[in-house]
Amino acid sequence: MYFKLTSKNAYRDLVRNARRISISEISESEKREAFQELLDTLKARLGETTRTLNAEAAYAKRCMHWNQRDVAELKPVKPPRNPWLRFKREFENAIQSENPSRSIQISLAWLYADSYRDDWITT
């Protein structure tokens, strides 16, 4: 399957392409292979650092206003409330499950329902 990797942030590419795969008309076995191929393609770019994610939701708007973003210092991002990290972990676990398409659709629904999801990600 062809993946659109247009965003500077790999998490946005992961979500966009996971949604495209989940709503496609292909069979479940082909979806499983496409999900695995997507994860293999983006694995190197899905780092859990401050380069791609924010450690807290309020950080993004505060730094955008004051232009205080320090990219030179990379710190790990570990909060369990971060919806992008939660989706990535659920995506990785769903690929090993019996019905990955259904699990990933549920995870996507939770991600899109989070009203503050864009505050947790950079660019």
mmCIF file of C-alpha atoms in Angstrom:
data_model
loop_
_atom_site.group_PDB
_atom_site.id
_atom_site.type_symbol
_atom_site.label_atom_id
_atom_site.label_comp_id
_atom_site.label_asym_id
_atom_site.label_seq_id
_atom_site.Cartn_x
_atom_site.Cartn_y
_atom_site.Cartn_z
ATOM 1 C CA MET A 1 0.000 0.000 0.000
ATOM 2 C CA TYR A 2 1.180 3.525 -0.744
ATOM 3 C CA PHE A 3 1.741 5.712 2.347
ATOM 4 C CA LYS A 4 1.514 9.504 2.403
ATOM 5 C CA LEU A 5 4.494 10.677 4.437
ATOM 6 C CA THR A 6 4.066 14.414 4.032
ATOM 7 C CA SER A 7 4.256 15.691 7.599
ATOM 8 C CA LYS A 8 7.457 16.711 9.372
ATOM 9 C CA ASN A 9 6.160 14.860 12.415
ATOM 10 C CA ALA A 10 6.036 11.071 12.095
ATOM 11 C CA TYR A 11 3.167 10.771 14.583
ATOM 12 C CA ARG A 12 0.874 12.696 12.239
ATOM 13 C CA ASP A 13 1.924 10.413 9.377
ATOM 14 C CA LEU A 14 1.248 7.343 11.530
ATOM 15 C CA VAL A 15 -2.276 8.487 12.389
ATOM 16 C CA ARG A 16 -3.114 9.636 8.854
ATOM 17 C CA ASN A 17 -1.986 6.393 7.243
ATOM 18 C CA ALA A 18 -3.496 4.162 9.945
ATOM 19 C CA ARG A 19 -6.837 5.831 9.278
ATOM 20 C CA ARG A 20 -6.438 5.354 5.512
ATOM 21 C CA ILE A 21 -5.701 1.660 6.008
ATOM 22 C CA SER A 22 -8.548 1.102 8.464
ATOM 23 C CA ILE A 23 -11.210 2.628 6.198
ATOM 24 C CA SER A 24 -9.900 0.949 3.036
ATOM 25 C CA GLU A 25 -11.764 -1.897 1.353
ATOM 26 C CA ILE A 26 -8.906 -4.428 1.556
ATOM 27 C CA SER A 27 -9.144 -7.725 3.468
ATOM 28 C CA GLU A 28 -8.157 -8.153 7.112
ATOM 29 C CA SER A 29 -4.946 -10.017 6.274
ATOM 30 C CA GLU A 30 -3.894 -7.269 3.868
ATOM 31 C CA LYS A 31 -4.701 -4.647 6.515
ATOM 32 C CA ARG A 32 -2.535 -6.497 9.032
ATOM 33 C CA GLU A 33 0.366 -6.510 6.551
ATOM 34 C CA ALA A 34 -0.172 -2.821 5.718
ATOM 35 C CA PHE A 35 -0.206 -1.874 9.430
ATOM 36 C CA GLN A 36 3.024 -3.805 10.000
ATOM 37 C CA GLU A 37 4.640 -2.214 6.938
ATOM 38 C CA LEU A 38 3.576 1.252 8.152
ATOM 39 C CA LEU A 39 5.102 0.666 11.572
ATOM 40 C CA ASP A 40 8.325 -0.654 10.037
ATOM 41 C CA THR A 41 8.502 2.390 7.754
ATOM 42 C CA LEU A 42 8.041 4.937 10.551
ATOM 43 C CA LYS A 43 9.780 3.114 13.422
ATOM 44 C CA ALA A 44 13.010 5.105 13.162
ATOM 45 C CA ARG A 45 11.183 8.455 13.144
ATOM 46 C CA LEU A 46 8.791 7.715 16.043
ATOM 47 C CA GLY A 47 11.044 8.879 18.845
ATOM 48 C CA GLU A 48 9.587 9.663 22.255
ATOM 49 C CA THR A 49 11.509 12.918 22.757
ATOM 50 C CA THR A 50 10.741 16.617 22.899
ATOM 51 C CA ARG A 51 11.667 16.964 19.226
ATOM 52 C CA THR A 52 8.278 15.540 18.189
ATOM 53 C CA LEU A 53 6.160 15.569 21.371
ATOM 54 C CA ASN A 54 5.488 17.892 24.283
ATOM 55 C CA ALA A 55 5.874 16.791 27.884
ATOM 56 C CA GLU A 56 2.666 18.591 28.897
ATOM 57 C CA ALA A 57 -0.302 20.008 27.021
ATOM 58 C CA ALA A 58 0.109 23.628 28.152
ATOM 59 C CA TYR A 59 3.738 23.749 27.053
ATOM 60 C CA ALA A 60 2.933 24.067 23.347
ATOM 61 C CA LYS A 61 0.806 27.214 23.565
ATOM 62 C CA ARG A 62 3.039 28.926 26.116
ATOM 63 C CA CYS A 63 6.175 28.440 24.025
ATOM 64 C CA MET A 64 4.433 29.285 20.781
ATOM 65 C CA HIS A 65 3.417 32.629 22.277
ATOM 66 C CA TRP A 66 6.806 33.484 23.762
ATOM 67 C CA ASN A 67 8.885 31.639 21.154
ATOM 68 C CA GLN A 68 10.780 29.804 23.906
ATOM 69 C CA ARG A 69 11.098 26.425 22.231
ATOM 70 C CA ASP A 70 14.583 25.036 22.820
ATOM 71 C CA VAL A 71 15.112 22.288 20.243
ATOM 72 C CA ALA A 72 18.777 21.805 21.016
ATOM 73 C CA GLU A 73 17.944 19.988 24.239
ATOM 74 C CA LEU A 74 16.097 16.709 23.711
ATOM 75 C CA LYS A 75 14.377 15.169 26.706
ATOM 76 C CA PRO A 76 12.353 11.962 26.862
ATOM 77 C CA VAL A 77 8.580 12.327 26.932
ATOM 78 C CA LYS A 78 6.871 9.773 29.160
ATOM 79 C CA PRO A 79 3.496 11.076 30.415
ATOM 80 C CA PRO A 80 0.777 8.427 30.004
ATOM 81 C CA ARG A 81 -1.822 11.132 29.250
ATOM 82 C CA ASN A 82 -0.155 12.049 25.960
ATOM 83 C CA PRO A 83 -2.672 10.810 23.339
ATOM 84 C CA TRP A 84 -0.011 10.410 20.623
ATOM 85 C CA LEU A 85 2.150 8.128 22.776
ATOM 86 C CA ARG A 86 -0.932 6.214 23.874
ATOM 87 C CA PHE A 87 -1.952 5.690 20.229
ATOM 88 C CA LYS A 88 1.549 4.562 19.258
ATOM 89 C CA ARG A 89 1.651 1.976 22.068
ATOM 90 C CA GLU A 90 -1.880 0.761 21.330
ATOM 91 C CA PHE A 91 -0.984 0.531 17.623
ATOM 92 C CA GLU A 92 2.100 -1.577 18.369
ATOM 93 C CA ASN A 93 0.094 -3.867 20.662
ATOM 94 C CA ALA A 94 -2.810 -4.156 18.216
ATOM 95 C CA ILE A 95 -0.598 -5.468 15.425
ATOM 96 C CA GLN A 96 0.112 -8.575 17.508
ATOM 97 C CA SER A 97 -3.573 -9.049 18.360
ATOM 98 C CA GLU A 98 -6.032 -11.319 16.606
ATOM 99 C CA ASN A 99 -8.067 -8.510 15.004
ATOM 100 C CA PRO A 100 -5.749 -5.504 14.571
ATOM 101 C CA SER A 101 -8.081 -3.492 12.371
ATOM 102 C CA ARG A 102 -10.816 -3.252 15.003
ATOM 103 C CA SER A 103 -8.367 -2.390 17.801
ATOM 104 C CA ILE A 104 -6.716 0.324 15.729
ATOM 105 C CA GLN A 105 -10.086 1.799 14.743
ATOM 106 C CA ILE A 106 -10.978 2.103 18.438
ATOM 107 C CA SER A 107 -7.620 3.728 19.204
ATOM 108 C CA LEU A 108 -8.095 6.170 16.330
ATOM 109 C CA ALA A 109 -11.549 7.089 17.612
ATOM 110 C CA TRP A 110 -10.107 7.855 21.052
ATOM 111 C CA LEU A 111 -7.328 9.946 19.545
ATOM 112 C CA TYR A 112 -9.690 11.985 17.371
ATOM 113 C CA ALA A 113 -12.076 12.484 20.316
ATOM 114 C CA ASP A 114 -9.324 14.086 22.421
ATOM 115 C CA SER A 115 -9.851 17.829 22.133
ATOM 116 C CA TYR A 116 -6.304 18.689 23.273
ATOM 117 C CA ARG A 117 -4.419 16.261 20.999
ATOM 118 C CA ASP A 118 -2.734 19.055 19.009
ATOM 119 C CA ASP A 119 -1.318 20.603 22.190
ATOM 120 C CA TRP A 120 0.717 17.453 22.842
ATOM 121 C CA ILE A 121 2.580 17.427 19.514
ATOM 122 C CA THR A 122 5.040 19.777 17.821
ATOM 123 C CA THR A 123 4.738 21.073 14.228
#
